[in-house]
Coordinates of C-alpha atoms (C1' of nucleotides) in Angstrom, one line a residue:
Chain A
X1074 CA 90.5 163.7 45.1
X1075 CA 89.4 166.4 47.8
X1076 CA 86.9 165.5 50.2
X1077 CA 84.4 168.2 51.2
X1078 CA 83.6 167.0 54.5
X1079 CA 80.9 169.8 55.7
X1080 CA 80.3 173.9 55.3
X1081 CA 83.5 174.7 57.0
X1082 CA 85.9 172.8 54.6
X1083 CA 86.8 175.9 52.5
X1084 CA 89.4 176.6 49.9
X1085 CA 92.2 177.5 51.9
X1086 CA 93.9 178.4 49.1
X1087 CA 91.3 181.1 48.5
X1088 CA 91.9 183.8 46.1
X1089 CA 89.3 186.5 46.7
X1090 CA 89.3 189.8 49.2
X1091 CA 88.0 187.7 52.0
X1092 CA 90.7 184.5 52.3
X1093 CA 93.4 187.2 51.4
X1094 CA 92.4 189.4 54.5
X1095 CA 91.8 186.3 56.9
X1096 CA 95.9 185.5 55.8
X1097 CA 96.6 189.2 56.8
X1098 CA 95.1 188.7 59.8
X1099 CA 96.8 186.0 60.9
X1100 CA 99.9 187.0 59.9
X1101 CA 99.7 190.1 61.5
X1102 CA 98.5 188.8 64.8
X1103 CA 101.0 186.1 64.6
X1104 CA 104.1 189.1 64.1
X1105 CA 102.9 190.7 66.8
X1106 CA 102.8 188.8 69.5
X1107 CA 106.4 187.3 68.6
X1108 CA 107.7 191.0 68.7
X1109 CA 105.7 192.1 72.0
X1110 CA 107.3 188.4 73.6
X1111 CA 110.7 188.8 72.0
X1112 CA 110.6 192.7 73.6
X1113 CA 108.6 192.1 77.1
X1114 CA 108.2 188.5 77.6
X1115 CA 105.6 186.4 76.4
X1116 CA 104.1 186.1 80.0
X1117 CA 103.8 189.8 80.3
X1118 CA 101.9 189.7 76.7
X1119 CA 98.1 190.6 77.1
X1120 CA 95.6 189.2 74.4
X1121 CA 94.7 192.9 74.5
X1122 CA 98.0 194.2 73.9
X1123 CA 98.6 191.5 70.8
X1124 CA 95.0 192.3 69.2
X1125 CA 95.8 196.3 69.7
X1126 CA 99.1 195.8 67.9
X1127 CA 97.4 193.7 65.0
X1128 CA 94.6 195.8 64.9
X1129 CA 91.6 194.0 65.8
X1130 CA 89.6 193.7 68.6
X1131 CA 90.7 190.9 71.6
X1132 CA 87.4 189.0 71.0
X1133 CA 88.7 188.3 67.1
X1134 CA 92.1 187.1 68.5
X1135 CA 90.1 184.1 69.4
X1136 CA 88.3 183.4 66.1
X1137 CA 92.0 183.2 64.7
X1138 CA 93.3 181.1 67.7
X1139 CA 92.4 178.6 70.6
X1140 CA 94.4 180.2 73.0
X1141 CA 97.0 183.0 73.4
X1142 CA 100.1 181.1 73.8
X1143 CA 98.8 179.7 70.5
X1144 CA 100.0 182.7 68.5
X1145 CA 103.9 182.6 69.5
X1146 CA 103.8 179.5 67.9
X1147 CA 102.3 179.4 64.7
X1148 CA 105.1 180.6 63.2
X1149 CA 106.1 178.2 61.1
X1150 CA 102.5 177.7 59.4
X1151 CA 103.5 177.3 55.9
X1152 CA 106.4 175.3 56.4
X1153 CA 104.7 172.1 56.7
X1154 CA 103.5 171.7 53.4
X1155 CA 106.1 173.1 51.7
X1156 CA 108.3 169.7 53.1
X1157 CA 105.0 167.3 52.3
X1158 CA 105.4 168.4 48.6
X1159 CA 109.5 168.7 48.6
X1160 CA 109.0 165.1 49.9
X1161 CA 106.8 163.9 47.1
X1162 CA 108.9 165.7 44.3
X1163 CA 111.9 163.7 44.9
X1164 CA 113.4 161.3 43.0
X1165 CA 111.8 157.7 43.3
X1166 CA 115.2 156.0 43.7
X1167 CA 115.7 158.0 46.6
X1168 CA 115.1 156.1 50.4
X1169 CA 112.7 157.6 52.3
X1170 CA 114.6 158.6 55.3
X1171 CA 116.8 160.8 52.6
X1172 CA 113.7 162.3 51.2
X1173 CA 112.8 163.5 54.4
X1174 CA 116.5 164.5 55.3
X1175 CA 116.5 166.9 52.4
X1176 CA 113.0 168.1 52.2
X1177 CA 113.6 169.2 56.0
X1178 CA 116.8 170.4 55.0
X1179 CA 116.1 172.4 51.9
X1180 CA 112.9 174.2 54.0
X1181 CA 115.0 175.4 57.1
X1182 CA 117.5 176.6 55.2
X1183 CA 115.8 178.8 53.1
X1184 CA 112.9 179.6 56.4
X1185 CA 116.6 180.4 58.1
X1186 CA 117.4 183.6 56.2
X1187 CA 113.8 184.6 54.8
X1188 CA 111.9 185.2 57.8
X1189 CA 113.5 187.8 60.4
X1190 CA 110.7 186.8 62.2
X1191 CA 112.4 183.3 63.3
X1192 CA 114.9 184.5 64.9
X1193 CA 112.7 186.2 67.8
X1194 CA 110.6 182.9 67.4
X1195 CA 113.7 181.1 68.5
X1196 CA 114.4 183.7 71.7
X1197 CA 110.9 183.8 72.7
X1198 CA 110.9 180.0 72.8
X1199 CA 114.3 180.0 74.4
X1200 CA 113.3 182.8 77.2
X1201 CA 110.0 180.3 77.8
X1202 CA 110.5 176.8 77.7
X1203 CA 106.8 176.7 78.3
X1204 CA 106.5 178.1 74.6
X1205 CA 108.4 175.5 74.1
X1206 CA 106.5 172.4 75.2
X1207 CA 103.8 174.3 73.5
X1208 CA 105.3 174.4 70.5
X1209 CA 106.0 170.5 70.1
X1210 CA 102.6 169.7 71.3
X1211 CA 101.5 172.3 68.5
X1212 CA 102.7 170.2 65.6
X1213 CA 101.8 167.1 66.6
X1214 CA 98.7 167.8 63.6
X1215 CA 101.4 168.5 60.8
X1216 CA 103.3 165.2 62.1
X1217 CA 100.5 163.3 61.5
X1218 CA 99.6 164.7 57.8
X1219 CA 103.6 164.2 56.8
X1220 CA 102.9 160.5 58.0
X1221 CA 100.2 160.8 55.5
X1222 CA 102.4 162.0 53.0
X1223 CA 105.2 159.4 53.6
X1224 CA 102.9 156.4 53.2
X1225 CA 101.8 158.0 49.7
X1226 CA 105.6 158.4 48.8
X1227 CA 106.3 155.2 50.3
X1228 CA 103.9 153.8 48.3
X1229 CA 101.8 151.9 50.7
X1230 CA 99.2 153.7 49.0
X1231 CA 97.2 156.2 51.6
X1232 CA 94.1 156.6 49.7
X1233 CA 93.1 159.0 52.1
X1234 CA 95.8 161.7 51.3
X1235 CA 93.7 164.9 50.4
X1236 CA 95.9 167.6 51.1
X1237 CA 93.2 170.1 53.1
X1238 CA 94.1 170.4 56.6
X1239 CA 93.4 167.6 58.4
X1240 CA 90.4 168.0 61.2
X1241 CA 92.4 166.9 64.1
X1242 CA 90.4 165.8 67.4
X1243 CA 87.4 164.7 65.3
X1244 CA 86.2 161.6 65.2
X1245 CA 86.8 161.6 61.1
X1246 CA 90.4 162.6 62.0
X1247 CA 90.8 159.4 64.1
X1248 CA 89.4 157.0 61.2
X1249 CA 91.7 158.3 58.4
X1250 CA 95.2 157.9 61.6
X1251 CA 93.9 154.4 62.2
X1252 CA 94.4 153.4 59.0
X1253 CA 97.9 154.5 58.3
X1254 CA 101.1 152.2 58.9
X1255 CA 103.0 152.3 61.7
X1256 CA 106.3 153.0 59.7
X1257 CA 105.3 156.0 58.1
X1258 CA 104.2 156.9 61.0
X1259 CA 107.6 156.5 63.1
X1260 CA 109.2 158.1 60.1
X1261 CA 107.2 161.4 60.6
X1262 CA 108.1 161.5 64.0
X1263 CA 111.4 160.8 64.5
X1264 CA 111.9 163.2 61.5
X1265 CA 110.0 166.3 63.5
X1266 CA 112.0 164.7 66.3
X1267 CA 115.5 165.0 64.8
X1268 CA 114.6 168.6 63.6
X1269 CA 113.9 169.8 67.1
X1270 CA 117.3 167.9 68.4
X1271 CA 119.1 169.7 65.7
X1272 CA 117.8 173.3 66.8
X1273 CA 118.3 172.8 70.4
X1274 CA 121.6 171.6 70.3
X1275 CA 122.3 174.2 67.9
X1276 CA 120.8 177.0 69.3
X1277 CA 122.9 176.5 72.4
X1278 CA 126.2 176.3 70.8
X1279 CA 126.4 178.5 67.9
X1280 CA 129.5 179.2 68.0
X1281 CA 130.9 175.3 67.7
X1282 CA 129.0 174.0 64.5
X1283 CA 126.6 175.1 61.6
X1284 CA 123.6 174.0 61.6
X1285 CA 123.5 172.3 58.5
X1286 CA 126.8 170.4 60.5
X1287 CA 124.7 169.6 63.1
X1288 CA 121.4 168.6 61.0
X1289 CA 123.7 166.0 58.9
X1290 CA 124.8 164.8 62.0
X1291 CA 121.7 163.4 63.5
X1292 CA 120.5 162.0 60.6
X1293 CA 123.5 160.1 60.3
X1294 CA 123.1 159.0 63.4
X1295 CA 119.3 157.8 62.3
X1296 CA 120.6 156.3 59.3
X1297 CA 123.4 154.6 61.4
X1298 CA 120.5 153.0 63.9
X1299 CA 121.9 155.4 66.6
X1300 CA 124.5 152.9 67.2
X1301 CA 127.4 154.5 69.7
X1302 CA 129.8 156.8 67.8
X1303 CA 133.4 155.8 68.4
X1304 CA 134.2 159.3 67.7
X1305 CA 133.0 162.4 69.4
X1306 CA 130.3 163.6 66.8
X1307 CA 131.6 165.5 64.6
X1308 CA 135.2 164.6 64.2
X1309 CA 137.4 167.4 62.7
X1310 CA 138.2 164.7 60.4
X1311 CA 135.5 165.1 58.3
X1312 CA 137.1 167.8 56.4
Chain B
X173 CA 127.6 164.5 93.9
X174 CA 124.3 166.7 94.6
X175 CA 124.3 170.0 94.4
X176 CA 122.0 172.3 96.5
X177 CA 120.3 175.0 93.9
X178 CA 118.6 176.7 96.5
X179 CA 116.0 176.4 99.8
X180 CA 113.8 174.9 97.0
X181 CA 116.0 171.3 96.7
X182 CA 114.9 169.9 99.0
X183 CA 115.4 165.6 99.3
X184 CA 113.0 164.4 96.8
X185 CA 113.0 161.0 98.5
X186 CA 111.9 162.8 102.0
X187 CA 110.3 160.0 104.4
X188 CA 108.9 162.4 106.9
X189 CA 105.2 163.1 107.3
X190 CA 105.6 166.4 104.9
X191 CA 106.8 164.3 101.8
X192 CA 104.5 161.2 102.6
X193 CA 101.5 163.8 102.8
X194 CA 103.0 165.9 99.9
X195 CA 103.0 162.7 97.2
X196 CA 99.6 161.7 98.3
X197 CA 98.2 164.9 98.0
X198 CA 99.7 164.9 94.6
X199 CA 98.6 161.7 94.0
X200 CA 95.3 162.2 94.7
X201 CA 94.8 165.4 92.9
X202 CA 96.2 163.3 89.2
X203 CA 93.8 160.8 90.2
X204 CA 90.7 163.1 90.8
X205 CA 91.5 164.9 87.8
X206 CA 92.1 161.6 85.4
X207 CA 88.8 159.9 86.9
X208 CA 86.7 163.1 86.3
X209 CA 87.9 163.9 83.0
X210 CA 87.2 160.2 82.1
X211 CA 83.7 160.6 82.9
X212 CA 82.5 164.1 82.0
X213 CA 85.6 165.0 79.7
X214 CA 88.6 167.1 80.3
X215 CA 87.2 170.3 79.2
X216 CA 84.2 170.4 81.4
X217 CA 85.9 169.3 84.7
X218 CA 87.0 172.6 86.6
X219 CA 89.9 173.1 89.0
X220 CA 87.5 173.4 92.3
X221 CA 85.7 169.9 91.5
X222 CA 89.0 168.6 90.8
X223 CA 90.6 170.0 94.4
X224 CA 86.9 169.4 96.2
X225 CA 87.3 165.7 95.2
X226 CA 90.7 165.4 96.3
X227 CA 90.3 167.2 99.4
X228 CA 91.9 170.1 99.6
X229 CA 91.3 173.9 98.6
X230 CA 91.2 175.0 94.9
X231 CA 94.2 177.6 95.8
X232 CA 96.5 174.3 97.3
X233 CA 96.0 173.0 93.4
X234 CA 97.9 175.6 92.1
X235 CA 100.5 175.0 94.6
X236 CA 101.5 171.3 92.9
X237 CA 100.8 172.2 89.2
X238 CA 101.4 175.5 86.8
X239 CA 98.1 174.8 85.4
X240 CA 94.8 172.9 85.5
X241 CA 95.9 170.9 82.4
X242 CA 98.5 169.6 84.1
X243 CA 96.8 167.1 86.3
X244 CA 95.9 165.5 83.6
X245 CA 99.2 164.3 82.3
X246 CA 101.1 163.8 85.6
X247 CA 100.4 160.5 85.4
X248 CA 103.4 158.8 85.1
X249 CA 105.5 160.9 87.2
X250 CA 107.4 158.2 88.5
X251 CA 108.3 156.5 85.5
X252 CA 110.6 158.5 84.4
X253 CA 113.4 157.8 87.2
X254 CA 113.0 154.1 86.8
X255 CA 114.0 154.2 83.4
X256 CA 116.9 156.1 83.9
X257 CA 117.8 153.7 87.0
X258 CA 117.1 150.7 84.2
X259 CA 119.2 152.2 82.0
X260 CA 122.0 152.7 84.4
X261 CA 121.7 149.3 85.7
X262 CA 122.3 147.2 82.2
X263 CA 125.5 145.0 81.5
X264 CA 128.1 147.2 80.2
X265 CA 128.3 145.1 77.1
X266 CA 124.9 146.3 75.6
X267 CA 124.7 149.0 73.0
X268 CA 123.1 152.4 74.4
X269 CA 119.9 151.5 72.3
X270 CA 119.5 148.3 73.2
X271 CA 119.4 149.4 76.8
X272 CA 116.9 152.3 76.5
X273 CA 114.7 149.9 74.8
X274 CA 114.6 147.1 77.1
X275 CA 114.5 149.6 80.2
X276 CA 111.3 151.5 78.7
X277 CA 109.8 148.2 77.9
X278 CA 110.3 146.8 81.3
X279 CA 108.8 149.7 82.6
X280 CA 106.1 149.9 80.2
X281 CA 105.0 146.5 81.2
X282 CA 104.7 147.2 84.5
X283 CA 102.7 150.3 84.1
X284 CA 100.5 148.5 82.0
X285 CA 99.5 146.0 84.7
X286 CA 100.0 148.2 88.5
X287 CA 97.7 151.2 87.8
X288 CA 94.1 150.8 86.2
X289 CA 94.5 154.8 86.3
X290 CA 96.4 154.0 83.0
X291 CA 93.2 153.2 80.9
X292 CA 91.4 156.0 82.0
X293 CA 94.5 158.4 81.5
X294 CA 95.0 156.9 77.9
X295 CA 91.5 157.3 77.4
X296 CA 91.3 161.0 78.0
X297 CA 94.1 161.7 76.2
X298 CA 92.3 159.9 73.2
X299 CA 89.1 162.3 73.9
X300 CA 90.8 165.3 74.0
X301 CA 93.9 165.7 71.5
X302 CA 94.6 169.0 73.5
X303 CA 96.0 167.1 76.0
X304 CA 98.1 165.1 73.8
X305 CA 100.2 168.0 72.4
X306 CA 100.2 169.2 76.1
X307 CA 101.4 165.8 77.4
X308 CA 104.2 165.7 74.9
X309 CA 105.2 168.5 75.9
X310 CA 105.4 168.2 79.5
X311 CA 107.8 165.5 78.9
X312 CA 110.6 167.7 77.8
X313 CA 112.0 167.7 80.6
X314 CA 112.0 164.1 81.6
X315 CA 113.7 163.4 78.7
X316 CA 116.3 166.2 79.3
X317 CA 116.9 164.1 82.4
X318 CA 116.7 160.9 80.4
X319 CA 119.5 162.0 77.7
X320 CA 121.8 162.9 81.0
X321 CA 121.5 159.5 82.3
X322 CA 122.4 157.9 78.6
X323 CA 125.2 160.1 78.7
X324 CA 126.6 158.4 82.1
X325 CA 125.9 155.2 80.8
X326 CA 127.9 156.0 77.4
X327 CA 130.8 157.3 79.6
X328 CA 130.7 160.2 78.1
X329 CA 131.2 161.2 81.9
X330 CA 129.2 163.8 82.2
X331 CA 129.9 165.0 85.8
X332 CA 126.5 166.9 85.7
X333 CA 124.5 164.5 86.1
X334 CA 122.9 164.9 90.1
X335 CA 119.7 162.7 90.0
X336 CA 117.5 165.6 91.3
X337 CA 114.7 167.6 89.7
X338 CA 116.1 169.5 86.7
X339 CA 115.2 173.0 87.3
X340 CA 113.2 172.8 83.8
X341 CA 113.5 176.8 82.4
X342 CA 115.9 177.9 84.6
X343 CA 119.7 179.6 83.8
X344 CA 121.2 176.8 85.5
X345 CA 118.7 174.3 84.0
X346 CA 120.3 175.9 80.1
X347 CA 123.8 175.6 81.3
X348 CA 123.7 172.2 82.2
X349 CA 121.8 171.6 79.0
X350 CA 124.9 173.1 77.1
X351 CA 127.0 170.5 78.6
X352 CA 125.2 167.8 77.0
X353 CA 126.3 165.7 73.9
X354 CA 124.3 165.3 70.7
X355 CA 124.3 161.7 70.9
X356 CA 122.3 161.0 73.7
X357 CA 120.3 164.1 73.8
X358 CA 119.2 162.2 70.1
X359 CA 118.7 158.7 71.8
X360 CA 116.4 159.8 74.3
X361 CA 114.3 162.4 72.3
X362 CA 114.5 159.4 69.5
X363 CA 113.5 156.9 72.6
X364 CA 110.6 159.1 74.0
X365 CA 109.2 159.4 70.0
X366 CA 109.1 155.7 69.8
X367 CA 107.1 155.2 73.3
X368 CA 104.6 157.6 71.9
X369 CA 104.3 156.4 68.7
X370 CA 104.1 152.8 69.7
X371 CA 101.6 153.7 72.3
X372 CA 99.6 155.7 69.7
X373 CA 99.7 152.9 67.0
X374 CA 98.6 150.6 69.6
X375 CA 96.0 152.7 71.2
X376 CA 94.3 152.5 67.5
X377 CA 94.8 149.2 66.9
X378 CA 94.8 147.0 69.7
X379 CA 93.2 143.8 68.1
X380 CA 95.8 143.2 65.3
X381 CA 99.1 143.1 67.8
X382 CA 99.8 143.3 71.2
X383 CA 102.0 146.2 73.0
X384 CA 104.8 144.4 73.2
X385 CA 105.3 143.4 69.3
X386 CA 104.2 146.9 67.9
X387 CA 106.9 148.3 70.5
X388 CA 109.1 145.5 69.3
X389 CA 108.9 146.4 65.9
X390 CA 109.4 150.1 66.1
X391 CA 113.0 149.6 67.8
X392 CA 113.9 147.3 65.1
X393 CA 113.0 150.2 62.5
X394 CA 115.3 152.5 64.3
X395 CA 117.6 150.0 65.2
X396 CA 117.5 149.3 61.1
X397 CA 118.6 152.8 60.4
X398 CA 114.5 153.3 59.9
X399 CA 115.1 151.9 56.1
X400 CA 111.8 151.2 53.9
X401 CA 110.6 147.9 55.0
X402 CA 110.1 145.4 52.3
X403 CA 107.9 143.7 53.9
X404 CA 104.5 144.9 55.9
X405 CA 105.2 145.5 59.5
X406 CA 104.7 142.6 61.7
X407 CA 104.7 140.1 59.0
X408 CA 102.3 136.7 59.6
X409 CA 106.2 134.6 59.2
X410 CA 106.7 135.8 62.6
X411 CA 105.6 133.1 64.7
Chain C
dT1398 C1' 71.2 197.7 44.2
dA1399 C1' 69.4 193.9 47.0
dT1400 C1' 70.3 189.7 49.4
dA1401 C1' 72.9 186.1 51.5
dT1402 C1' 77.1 184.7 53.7
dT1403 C1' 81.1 185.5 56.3
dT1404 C1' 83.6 188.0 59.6
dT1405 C1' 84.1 191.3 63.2
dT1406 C1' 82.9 193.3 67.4
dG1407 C1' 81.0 194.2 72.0
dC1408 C1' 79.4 192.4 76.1
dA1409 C1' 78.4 189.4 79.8
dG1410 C1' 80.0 185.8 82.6
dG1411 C1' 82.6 181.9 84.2
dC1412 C1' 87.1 179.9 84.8
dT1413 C1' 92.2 180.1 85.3
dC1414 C1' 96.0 181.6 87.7
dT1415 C1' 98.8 184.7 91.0
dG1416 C1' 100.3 187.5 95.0
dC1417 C1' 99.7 188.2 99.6
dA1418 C1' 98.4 187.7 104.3
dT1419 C1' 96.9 184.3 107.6
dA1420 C1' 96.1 179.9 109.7
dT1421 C1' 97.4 175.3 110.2
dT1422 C1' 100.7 171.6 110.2
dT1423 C1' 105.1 169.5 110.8
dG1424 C1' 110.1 169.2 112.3
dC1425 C1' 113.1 169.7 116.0
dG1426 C1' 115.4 171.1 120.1
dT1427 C1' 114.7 171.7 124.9
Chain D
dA853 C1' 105.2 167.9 126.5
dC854 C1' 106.2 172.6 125.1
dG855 C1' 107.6 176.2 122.1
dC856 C1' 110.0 177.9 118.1
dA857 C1' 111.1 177.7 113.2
dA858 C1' 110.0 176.2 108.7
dA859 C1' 106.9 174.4 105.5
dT860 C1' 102.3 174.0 103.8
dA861 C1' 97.3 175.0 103.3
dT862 C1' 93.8 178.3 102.8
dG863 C1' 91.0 182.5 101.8
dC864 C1' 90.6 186.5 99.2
dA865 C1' 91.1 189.9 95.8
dG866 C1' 92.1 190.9 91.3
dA867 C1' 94.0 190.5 86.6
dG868 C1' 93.7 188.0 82.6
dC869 C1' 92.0 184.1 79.6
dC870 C1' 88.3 182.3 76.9
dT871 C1' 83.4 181.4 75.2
dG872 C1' 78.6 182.1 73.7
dC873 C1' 75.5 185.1 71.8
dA874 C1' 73.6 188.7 69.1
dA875 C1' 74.2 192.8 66.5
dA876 C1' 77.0 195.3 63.1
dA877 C1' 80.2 195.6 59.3
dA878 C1' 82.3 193.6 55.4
dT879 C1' 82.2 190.7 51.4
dA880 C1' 80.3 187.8 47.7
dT881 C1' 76.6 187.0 44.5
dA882 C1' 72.7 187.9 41.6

DNA sequence: TATATTTTTGCAGGCTCTGCATATTTGCGT
DNA sequence: ACGCAAATATGCAGAGCCTGCAAAAATATA
């Protein structure tokens, strides 16, 4: 099923010293900038100062990433696939827009408590809404490949689902987005969409809601086609 | 109803010779940049050809956009306040997204007749997926702005809402955020997803559907609660 | 151990972006 | 028309970002 496409279309799942280290390395440059940005700002964060913490010299900083702002913003690397694959475990009787809805669901709540590392994520990105733009333009690749993943849940058959990471701004890349469906598609999007609602609005009021509260609230409103609510969102009779 | 932030608020609507000059400066600049990144690509078009061919000084650039990338996804600056007027100006008897949609798509079919610039702007953005993520991004704010103006319409009465520049990553900029409903915060990031998507799918596919029924088609997903169509998108029984 | 492949590193150099001082332009009252 | 005040444009210096290239170090393989 996996399509070598040329020398650089490795394992990324490699086992051996050298895949294990790369990991390391990425991880490490990835906690460090978050931690200098949480601590100083992210403008006042050299590539220098981020490579010194990770231990590595600046120039490999940029054989990990395309640029600096890059690396307060890969935090959430792994998380992607984990909700491709919670989405094609579930149930087939279950609609897609729920299969998404939980699969979301199920990885933020357990990325919520694992990770201390998402919580500085969160202030750096609050403290720099440039980060923040960024960071939605970031996963615009991982959108695409849960579109992927929808369509093969959905059904409709993708026979271009491989699973590697897909080589986004390449003229291969185009071909395999051209020929997926536009609801899958829209799915993907206004699921990565909802999630980002749900943490804003949650983020900046704490204190009012949990976040799960807020999370089954937007999809609601999704599954509701975002007709007006009659009552405040929310209503305290829910309970 | 306005409210002065500071020596920086000035009238954004000024009709003296500094505002006229100041919009076609900035006009030119997008232009410059859009028509040189069409023909040599974004990436190899520098800041100083970009200013030389607009006609001012490579430090002026700096002094309408953050960065270089910027100019290349300022393009439809002034879309985003005739939406919001659109939106304003429906009947009171039509459902919030029933108004967002017609207001984008009236504006979106202007757009894609006025400016030729359009072609060339989608175009770059096709070439270089960089920019996409950026110009996603850059529209944060927009439809911060967007999600205030839904709010009016709802009569959720937010007294917030002043028309001016939102002062994007600023304390005040957070604490009028705060006052913001979940509801139409969802509806306009939901709204803004669709454009993009619809564009996107579009973009890829112009032979098998024009704009307009692609566009159609993802409202009446969302407006369907985005349930599993039974049926292909854009079925042939349409006509 | 010997060889091939991959990754790291240093270095040179161009480009991006900012702060500051200065010159130019515009708004406005006289 | 003239002059003052405010806003804008410009030049310059300097820090930092980012890339290509070639050599060195680390890793895989035989």
């Amino acid at each position: 099923m996996r399509i070598l496409h040329d020398v650089h279309d490795r394992d990324p799942a490699e086992g051996g010293l050298r895949g294990r280290k790369k990991r390391e390395t990425r991880a490490a440059l990835v906690a460090a900038a978050v931690r200098l940005a949480a601590e100083h700002g992210a403008e006042n964060v050299t590539v220098d100062a981020i490579s010194e913490a990770a231990g590595v010299s600046p120039r490999t900083f940029f054989n990990y990433f395309d640029s600096r702002d890059e690396a307060f913003v890969m935090v959430g690397a792994e998380s992607s696939g984990r909700v491709r694959q919670a989405v094609l475990a579930a149930p087939a009787d279950v609609p897609p827009l729920a299969a998404l809805r939980d699969a979301l669901a199920a990885e933020l709540g357990e990325v919520e408590q694992r990770h201390e590392l998402w919580r500085l994520h969160s202030e750096v990105l609050r403290r720099s809404p440039h980060l923040l733009a960024r960071s939605i333009g970031a996963h615009v690749e991982d959108e695409f490949m849960l579109a992927e993943t929808l369509a093969e849940r959905i059904g409709a058959g993708s026979p271009l689902f491989t699973g590697d990471r897909l080589p986004f701004g390449t003229a291969e890349g185009e071909l395999r987005r051209q020929a997926l469906g536009l609801y899958p598609r829209l799915l993907a999007a206004v699921g990565a969409t909802a999630v980002r609602v749900a943490v804003e609005h949650w983020c900046v009021r704490q204190d009012e809601a949990t976040f799960e509260a807020v999370f089954r609230t937007v999809f609601d409103h999704l599954a509701a086609g975002l007709t007006e609510p009659v009552v405040p969102v929310v209503p305290a009779d829910e309970a």
